[in-house]
Short mmCIF file of N, CA, C and O in Angstrom, two decimals:
data_model
loop_
_atom_site.label_atom_id
_atom_site.label_comp_id
_atom_site.label_asym_id
_atom_site.label_seq_id
_atom_site.Cartn_x
_atom_site.Cartn_y
_atom_site.Cartn_z
N MET A 1336 75.47 58.19 -48.40
CA MET A 1336 74.38 58.67 -47.45
C MET A 1336 73.88 57.38 -46.79
O MET A 1336 73.85 56.33 -47.31
N LYS A 1337 73.49 57.66 -45.54
CA LYS A 1337 72.88 56.70 -44.76
C LYS A 1337 71.49 57.26 -44.42
O LYS A 1337 71.19 58.29 -44.22
N ILE A 1338 70.59 56.17 -44.20
CA ILE A 1338 69.18 56.30 -44.03
C ILE A 1338 68.94 56.07 -42.56
O ILE A 1338 69.26 55.14 -41.97
N VAL A 1339 68.42 57.13 -41.95
CA VAL A 1339 68.00 57.01 -40.50
C VAL A 1339 66.50 57.23 -40.30
O VAL A 1339 65.98 58.38 -40.81
N TRP A 1340 65.75 56.30 -39.84
CA TRP A 1340 64.39 56.41 -39.59
C TRP A 1340 64.08 56.92 -38.08
O TRP A 1340 64.65 56.57 -37.17
N THR A 1341 63.26 57.91 -37.88
CA THR A 1341 62.94 58.53 -36.52
C THR A 1341 61.94 57.52 -36.02
O THR A 1341 61.33 56.73 -36.62
N ASP A 1342 61.83 57.54 -34.67
CA ASP A 1342 60.88 56.71 -33.91
C ASP A 1342 59.45 57.02 -34.47
O ASP A 1342 58.63 56.22 -34.58
N PHE A 1343 59.13 58.32 -34.76
CA PHE A 1343 57.82 58.57 -35.16
C PHE A 1343 57.59 58.05 -36.54
O PHE A 1343 56.44 57.50 -36.86
N ALA A 1344 58.39 58.05 -37.33
CA ALA A 1344 58.34 57.36 -38.83
C ALA A 1344 58.11 55.97 -38.74
O ALA A 1344 57.34 55.26 -39.38
N ILE A 1345 58.97 55.27 -37.81
CA ILE A 1345 58.83 53.81 -37.52
C ILE A 1345 57.41 53.57 -37.03
O ILE A 1345 56.74 52.54 -37.60
N ARG A 1346 56.99 54.25 -36.13
CA ARG A 1346 55.56 54.08 -35.47
C ARG A 1346 54.57 54.15 -36.59
O ARG A 1346 53.63 53.31 -36.71
N ASN A 1347 54.71 55.28 -37.53
CA ASN A 1347 53.64 55.29 -38.55
C ASN A 1347 53.69 54.13 -39.58
O ASN A 1347 52.85 53.60 -40.00
N LEU A 1348 54.95 53.64 -39.81
CA LEU A 1348 55.12 52.55 -40.75
C LEU A 1348 54.49 51.12 -40.05
O LEU A 1348 53.75 50.46 -40.66
N LYS A 1349 54.70 50.98 -38.87
CA LYS A 1349 54.09 49.97 -37.99
C LYS A 1349 52.46 50.14 -38.00
O LYS A 1349 51.86 49.12 -38.24
N ASP A 1350 52.06 51.37 -37.90
CA ASP A 1350 50.57 51.51 -37.98
C ASP A 1350 50.02 51.20 -39.32
O ASP A 1350 48.89 50.55 -39.32
N ILE A 1351 50.73 51.55 -40.37
CA ILE A 1351 50.24 51.21 -41.72
C ILE A 1351 50.20 49.69 -41.78
O ILE A 1351 49.30 49.13 -42.38
N PHE A 1352 51.31 48.92 -41.42
CA PHE A 1352 51.42 47.54 -41.49
C PHE A 1352 50.31 46.94 -40.78
O PHE A 1352 49.43 45.95 -41.17
N ASP A 1353 50.01 47.33 -39.48
CA ASP A 1353 48.97 46.89 -38.64
C ASP A 1353 47.61 46.97 -39.18
O ASP A 1353 46.64 46.21 -39.30
N PHE A 1354 47.36 48.17 -39.83
CA PHE A 1354 45.96 48.51 -40.50
C PHE A 1354 45.86 47.54 -41.62
O PHE A 1354 44.67 46.94 -41.68
N TYR A 1355 46.71 47.29 -42.44
CA TYR A 1355 46.56 46.32 -43.64
C TYR A 1355 46.54 44.90 -43.14
O TYR A 1355 45.91 44.06 -43.75
N CYS A 1356 47.11 44.60 -42.05
CA CYS A 1356 46.87 43.13 -41.39
C CYS A 1356 45.56 43.09 -41.20
O CYS A 1356 44.89 41.88 -41.28
N ALA A 1357 44.87 44.02 -40.48
CA ALA A 1357 43.47 43.98 -39.91
C ALA A 1357 42.43 44.03 -41.08
O ALA A 1357 41.61 43.24 -41.09
N GLN A 1358 42.79 44.88 -42.13
CA GLN A 1358 41.79 45.27 -43.22
C GLN A 1358 41.86 44.38 -44.25
O GLN A 1358 40.96 44.08 -45.14
N ALA A 1359 43.16 43.88 -44.58
CA ALA A 1359 43.38 42.87 -45.84
C ALA A 1359 43.94 41.73 -45.24
O ALA A 1359 43.19 40.82 -44.72
N ASN A 1360 45.29 41.47 -45.23
CA ASN A 1360 46.01 40.41 -44.70
C ASN A 1360 47.38 40.68 -44.57
O ASN A 1360 47.98 41.63 -45.00
N LYS A 1361 48.12 39.71 -43.99
CA LYS A 1361 49.51 39.96 -43.67
C LYS A 1361 50.35 40.00 -44.98
O LYS A 1361 51.39 40.86 -45.02
N LYS A 1362 49.92 39.30 -46.09
CA LYS A 1362 50.67 39.20 -47.18
C LYS A 1362 50.65 40.71 -47.96
O LYS A 1362 51.61 41.28 -48.37
N VAL A 1363 49.39 41.36 -47.91
CA VAL A 1363 49.29 42.81 -48.31
C VAL A 1363 50.04 43.67 -47.58
O VAL A 1363 50.84 44.66 -48.01
N ALA A 1364 50.01 43.56 -46.34
CA ALA A 1364 50.63 44.42 -45.29
C ALA A 1364 52.24 44.36 -45.56
O ALA A 1364 52.90 45.38 -45.63
N HIS A 1365 52.73 43.16 -45.68
CA HIS A 1365 54.19 43.01 -45.97
C HIS A 1365 54.57 43.65 -47.20
O HIS A 1365 55.67 44.31 -47.41
N LYS A 1366 53.84 43.45 -48.39
CA LYS A 1366 54.05 44.03 -49.62
C LYS A 1366 54.10 45.64 -49.49
O LYS A 1366 55.05 46.06 -50.16
N ILE A 1367 53.11 46.02 -48.85
CA ILE A 1367 53.19 47.64 -48.83
C ILE A 1367 54.46 48.11 -47.97
O ILE A 1367 55.03 49.06 -48.38
N ARG A 1368 54.76 47.51 -46.83
CA ARG A 1368 55.92 47.76 -46.07
C ARG A 1368 57.05 47.60 -46.92
O ARG A 1368 58.00 48.57 -46.92
N ARG A 1369 57.27 46.60 -47.62
CA ARG A 1369 58.43 46.28 -48.42
C ARG A 1369 58.51 47.46 -49.58
O ARG A 1369 59.61 48.00 -49.70
N GLN A 1370 57.49 47.85 -50.09
CA GLN A 1370 57.36 48.91 -51.21
C GLN A 1370 57.91 50.16 -50.65
O GLN A 1370 58.78 50.87 -51.19
N ILE A 1371 57.40 50.44 -49.46
CA ILE A 1371 57.90 51.90 -48.75
C ILE A 1371 59.37 51.77 -48.41
O ILE A 1371 60.17 52.73 -48.71
N LEU A 1372 59.87 50.59 -47.73
CA LEU A 1372 61.21 50.42 -47.45
C LEU A 1372 62.14 50.56 -48.70
O LEU A 1372 63.23 51.13 -48.79
N SER A 1373 61.73 49.83 -49.67
CA SER A 1373 62.38 49.77 -50.88
C SER A 1373 62.57 51.35 -51.61
O SER A 1373 63.64 51.72 -52.21
N SER A 1374 61.47 51.98 -51.58
CA SER A 1374 61.55 53.31 -52.12
C SER A 1374 62.44 54.16 -51.32
O SER A 1374 63.21 55.00 -51.93
N SER A 1375 62.57 54.03 -49.97
CA SER A 1375 63.53 54.89 -49.30
C SER A 1375 64.91 54.54 -49.61
O SER A 1375 65.84 55.59 -49.50
N LYS A 1376 65.17 53.45 -50.19
CA LYS A 1376 66.60 53.10 -50.46
C LYS A 1376 67.28 53.89 -51.56
O LYS A 1376 68.35 54.19 -51.80
N GLN A 1377 66.36 54.47 -52.49
CA GLN A 1377 66.91 55.32 -53.59
C GLN A 1377 67.41 56.52 -53.11
O GLN A 1377 68.27 57.11 -53.78
N LEU A 1378 67.19 56.93 -51.82
CA LEU A 1378 67.68 58.20 -51.25
C LEU A 1378 69.18 58.05 -50.90
O LEU A 1378 69.71 59.04 -50.69
N ILE A 1379 69.68 56.93 -50.88
CA ILE A 1379 71.01 56.58 -50.42
C ILE A 1379 72.00 57.35 -51.52
O ILE A 1379 72.97 58.09 -51.11
N ASN A 1380 71.63 57.03 -52.72
CA ASN A 1380 72.52 57.55 -53.81
C ASN A 1380 71.95 58.86 -54.33
O ASN A 1380 72.60 59.51 -55.15
N ASN A 1381 70.59 59.11 -54.13
CA ASN A 1381 70.02 60.33 -54.80
C ASN A 1381 69.14 60.97 -53.82
O ASN A 1381 67.95 61.00 -54.03
N PRO A 1382 69.63 61.64 -52.81
CA PRO A 1382 68.88 62.18 -51.77
C PRO A 1382 68.12 63.39 -52.22
O PRO A 1382 67.07 63.78 -51.43
N TYR A 1383 68.39 63.99 -53.21
CA TYR A 1383 67.63 65.30 -53.64
C TYR A 1383 66.57 64.77 -54.67
O TYR A 1383 66.14 65.74 -55.28
N THR A 1384 66.27 63.58 -54.88
CA THR A 1384 65.24 63.19 -55.71
C THR A 1384 63.96 63.84 -55.45
O THR A 1384 63.31 64.28 -56.45
N GLY A 1385 63.73 63.79 -54.16
CA GLY A 1385 62.29 64.39 -53.80
C GLY A 1385 62.19 65.90 -53.80
O GLY A 1385 63.18 66.55 -53.50
N PRO A 1386 61.08 66.44 -54.23
CA PRO A 1386 60.98 67.91 -54.01
C PRO A 1386 60.64 68.27 -52.54
O PRO A 1386 60.46 67.49 -51.78
N VAL A 1387 60.75 69.64 -52.48
CA VAL A 1387 60.60 70.20 -51.08
C VAL A 1387 59.15 70.00 -50.86
O VAL A 1387 58.23 70.16 -51.72
N GLU A 1388 58.87 69.68 -49.60
CA GLU A 1388 57.39 69.41 -49.08
C GLU A 1388 56.77 70.84 -48.78
O GLU A 1388 57.10 71.52 -47.83
N PRO A 1389 55.87 71.18 -49.61
CA PRO A 1389 55.32 72.47 -49.49
C PRO A 1389 54.51 72.78 -48.21
O PRO A 1389 54.34 73.82 -47.71
N ASN A 1390 53.97 71.58 -47.71
CA ASN A 1390 53.22 71.80 -46.46
C ASN A 1390 54.04 71.97 -45.10
O ASN A 1390 53.45 72.19 -44.05
N LEU A 1391 55.33 71.79 -45.44
CA LEU A 1391 56.19 72.01 -44.20
C LEU A 1391 57.21 73.11 -44.39
O LEU A 1391 58.18 73.22 -43.45
N THR A 1392 57.01 73.84 -45.45
CA THR A 1392 58.10 75.00 -45.62
C THR A 1392 58.11 75.97 -44.58
O THR A 1392 59.19 76.54 -44.20
N ARG A 1393 57.02 76.26 -43.64
CA ARG A 1393 56.97 77.12 -42.64
C ARG A 1393 58.00 76.72 -41.54
O ARG A 1393 58.42 77.49 -40.80
N LEU A 1394 58.33 75.53 -41.37
CA LEU A 1394 59.32 74.99 -40.43
C LEU A 1394 60.77 75.46 -40.82
O LEU A 1394 61.61 75.32 -40.02
N LYS A 1395 61.01 75.64 -42.10
CA LYS A 1395 62.18 75.99 -42.52
C LYS A 1395 63.38 74.97 -42.20
O LYS A 1395 64.43 75.37 -41.83
N LYS A 1396 63.00 73.81 -42.38
CA LYS A 1396 63.92 72.63 -42.15
C LYS A 1396 64.26 71.91 -43.41
O LYS A 1396 64.77 70.87 -43.45
N ASN A 1397 63.78 72.49 -44.67
CA ASN A 1397 64.13 71.82 -45.81
C ASN A 1397 63.47 70.42 -45.95
O ASN A 1397 64.22 69.56 -46.48
N HIS A 1398 62.31 70.12 -45.45
CA HIS A 1398 61.71 68.85 -45.63
C HIS A 1398 61.43 68.48 -47.15
O HIS A 1398 61.11 69.40 -47.82
N ARG A 1399 61.70 67.28 -47.52
CA ARG A 1399 61.49 66.71 -48.85
C ARG A 1399 60.56 65.55 -48.75
O ARG A 1399 60.39 65.17 -47.59
N TYR A 1400 60.04 65.12 -49.82
CA TYR A 1400 59.24 63.99 -49.85
C TYR A 1400 59.42 63.07 -51.07
O TYR A 1400 60.01 63.59 -52.11
N LEU A 1401 59.06 61.91 -50.92
CA LEU A 1401 59.19 60.91 -51.90
C LEU A 1401 57.86 60.05 -51.80
O LEU A 1401 57.55 59.71 -50.69
N VAL A 1402 57.23 59.84 -53.07
CA VAL A 1402 55.95 59.13 -53.02
C VAL A 1402 56.18 57.69 -53.23
O VAL A 1402 57.06 57.33 -54.16
N SER A 1403 55.65 56.94 -52.45
CA SER A 1403 55.57 55.38 -52.50
C SER A 1403 54.07 54.91 -52.30
O SER A 1403 53.60 55.04 -51.33
N GLY A 1404 53.44 54.59 -53.53
CA GLY A 1404 52.14 54.25 -53.42
C GLY A 1404 51.32 55.36 -52.94
O GLY A 1404 51.45 56.50 -53.46
N ASN A 1405 50.45 55.06 -51.95
CA ASN A 1405 49.68 56.30 -51.32
C ASN A 1405 50.33 56.95 -50.31
O ASN A 1405 49.69 57.67 -49.39
N TYR A 1406 51.59 56.81 -50.08
CA TYR A 1406 52.21 57.28 -48.95
C TYR A 1406 53.43 58.31 -49.39
O TYR A 1406 53.99 58.16 -50.46
N LYS A 1407 53.68 59.24 -48.60
CA LYS A 1407 54.79 60.18 -48.67
C LYS A 1407 55.88 59.88 -47.59
O LYS A 1407 55.54 59.84 -46.46
N LEU A 1408 56.99 59.75 -48.07
CA LEU A 1408 58.10 59.58 -47.06
C LEU A 1408 58.60 61.12 -47.00
O LEU A 1408 59.07 61.48 -47.79
N ILE A 1409 58.48 61.60 -45.74
CA ILE A 1409 58.92 63.08 -45.41
C ILE A 1409 60.41 62.76 -44.90
O ILE A 1409 60.44 62.10 -43.87
N TYR A 1410 61.23 63.60 -45.39
CA TYR A 1410 62.56 63.41 -45.01
C TYR A 1410 63.33 64.65 -45.18
O TYR A 1410 62.93 65.59 -45.74
N ARG A 1411 64.59 64.80 -44.32
CA ARG A 1411 65.44 65.88 -44.52
C ARG A 1411 66.97 65.32 -44.72
O ARG A 1411 67.13 64.20 -44.21
N ILE A 1412 67.73 66.22 -45.12
CA ILE A 1412 69.08 65.75 -45.38
C ILE A 1412 69.90 66.52 -44.43
O ILE A 1412 69.99 67.86 -44.51
N ILE A 1413 70.63 65.78 -43.62
CA ILE A 1413 71.60 66.41 -42.55
C ILE A 1413 72.88 65.83 -42.63
O ILE A 1413 72.91 64.63 -42.45
N ASP A 1414 73.85 66.58 -42.99
CA ASP A 1414 75.22 66.05 -43.06
C ASP A 1414 75.20 64.83 -44.11
O ASP A 1414 74.69 65.07 -45.24
N ASN A 1415 75.62 63.72 -43.67
CA ASN A 1415 75.67 62.65 -44.67
C ASN A 1415 74.56 61.56 -44.41
O ASN A 1415 74.61 60.37 -44.64
N GLN A 1416 73.45 62.13 -43.78
CA GLN A 1416 72.20 61.27 -43.49
C GLN A 1416 71.05 61.79 -44.14
O GLN A 1416 70.68 63.06 -44.25
N VAL A 1417 70.13 60.77 -44.56
CA VAL A 1417 68.79 61.09 -44.87
C VAL A 1417 67.95 60.70 -43.71
O VAL A 1417 67.90 59.59 -43.39
N ILE A 1418 67.26 61.76 -43.08
CA ILE A 1418 66.47 61.40 -41.88
C ILE A 1418 64.92 61.31 -42.33
O ILE A 1418 64.42 62.35 -42.77
N ILE A 1419 64.42 60.18 -42.21
CA ILE A 1419 63.02 59.89 -42.62
C ILE A 1419 62.20 60.37 -41.38
O ILE A 1419 62.32 59.61 -40.38
N ASN A 1420 61.62 61.38 -41.48
CA ASN A 1420 60.67 61.91 -40.27
C ASN A 1420 59.26 61.34 -40.21
O ASN A 1420 58.65 61.33 -39.22
N ASP A 1421 58.79 60.98 -41.38
CA ASP A 1421 57.26 60.63 -41.37
C ASP A 1421 57.01 59.73 -42.57
O ASP A 1421 57.70 59.92 -43.68
N VAL A 1422 55.92 58.87 -42.41
CA VAL A 1422 55.33 58.20 -43.56
C VAL A 1422 53.96 58.70 -43.43
O VAL A 1422 53.22 58.44 -42.59
N PHE A 1423 53.58 59.52 -44.47
CA PHE A 1423 52.31 60.11 -44.49
C PHE A 1423 51.27 59.62 -45.49
O PHE A 1423 51.71 59.52 -46.66
N ASP A 1424 50.03 59.27 -45.22
CA ASP A 1424 49.15 58.71 -46.07
C ASP A 1424 48.58 59.90 -46.81
O ASP A 1424 47.98 60.86 -46.30
N THR A 1425 48.79 59.93 -48.13
CA THR A 1425 48.46 60.94 -48.95
C THR A 1425 46.90 61.21 -49.11
O THR A 1425 46.36 62.16 -49.57
N ARG A 1426 46.18 60.23 -48.68
CA ARG A 1426 44.71 60.37 -48.71
C ARG A 1426 44.08 61.10 -47.58
O ARG A 1426 42.84 61.37 -47.39
N GLN A 1427 45.11 61.56 -46.62
CA GLN A 1427 44.55 62.40 -45.53
C GLN A 1427 44.67 63.92 -45.84
O GLN A 1427 45.26 64.14 -46.91
N ASN A 1428 43.98 64.71 -45.13
CA ASN A 1428 44.23 66.12 -45.30
C ASN A 1428 45.60 66.47 -45.04
O ASN A 1428 46.20 66.19 -43.90
N PRO A 1429 46.31 67.21 -45.95
CA PRO A 1429 47.64 67.60 -45.70
C PRO A 1429 47.97 68.45 -44.50
O PRO A 1429 49.14 68.43 -44.04
N SER A 1430 46.93 69.12 -43.92
CA SER A 1430 47.07 69.90 -42.80
C SER A 1430 47.44 68.94 -41.60
O SER A 1430 48.18 69.46 -40.71
N LYS A 1431 47.18 67.81 -41.61
CA LYS A 1431 47.55 66.80 -40.56
C LYS A 1431 49.12 66.53 -40.53
O LYS A 1431 49.55 66.17 -39.46
N MET A 1432 49.82 67.08 -41.45
CA MET A 1432 51.34 66.71 -41.51
C MET A 1432 51.79 67.62 -40.32
O MET A 1432 52.99 67.28 -39.73
N ASN A 1433 51.21 68.75 -40.01
CA ASN A 1433 51.69 69.68 -39.06
C ASN A 1433 51.27 69.40 -37.60
O ASN A 1433 51.77 69.98 -36.75
N ASP A 1434 50.33 68.41 -37.53
CA ASP A 1434 49.79 68.04 -36.30
C ASP A 1434 50.77 67.59 -35.08
O ASP A 1434 50.74 68.00 -33.97
N GLU A 1435 51.72 66.73 -35.43
CA GLU A 1435 52.65 66.29 -34.51
C GLU A 1435 54.00 66.61 -34.82
O GLU A 1435 55.03 65.95 -34.32
N LYS A 1436 54.23 67.75 -35.44
CA LYS A 1436 55.60 68.17 -35.73
C LYS A 1436 55.99 69.37 -34.97
O LYS A 1436 55.12 70.22 -34.61
#
């Protein structure tokens, strides 16, 4: 399997990084970003690790998620690719997942 990040997911990861740079420091921001990226790598060999994302079932696209710290990596499996659609902060209201999809 190959991991592919959507522009939306990359933007969210960058926003998370920028937030922690401003609120904490760059060392913390790098650590959180590395943790998220490292978590995504397990999907290469085990793409069905994550359960179906219940907040997105209405889209009928079989979104799954993987938890990394306070974040959910929302992804789908298409052919031989794991498409990461979003990095979602689990401290937000889950209904926000549907806002930009």
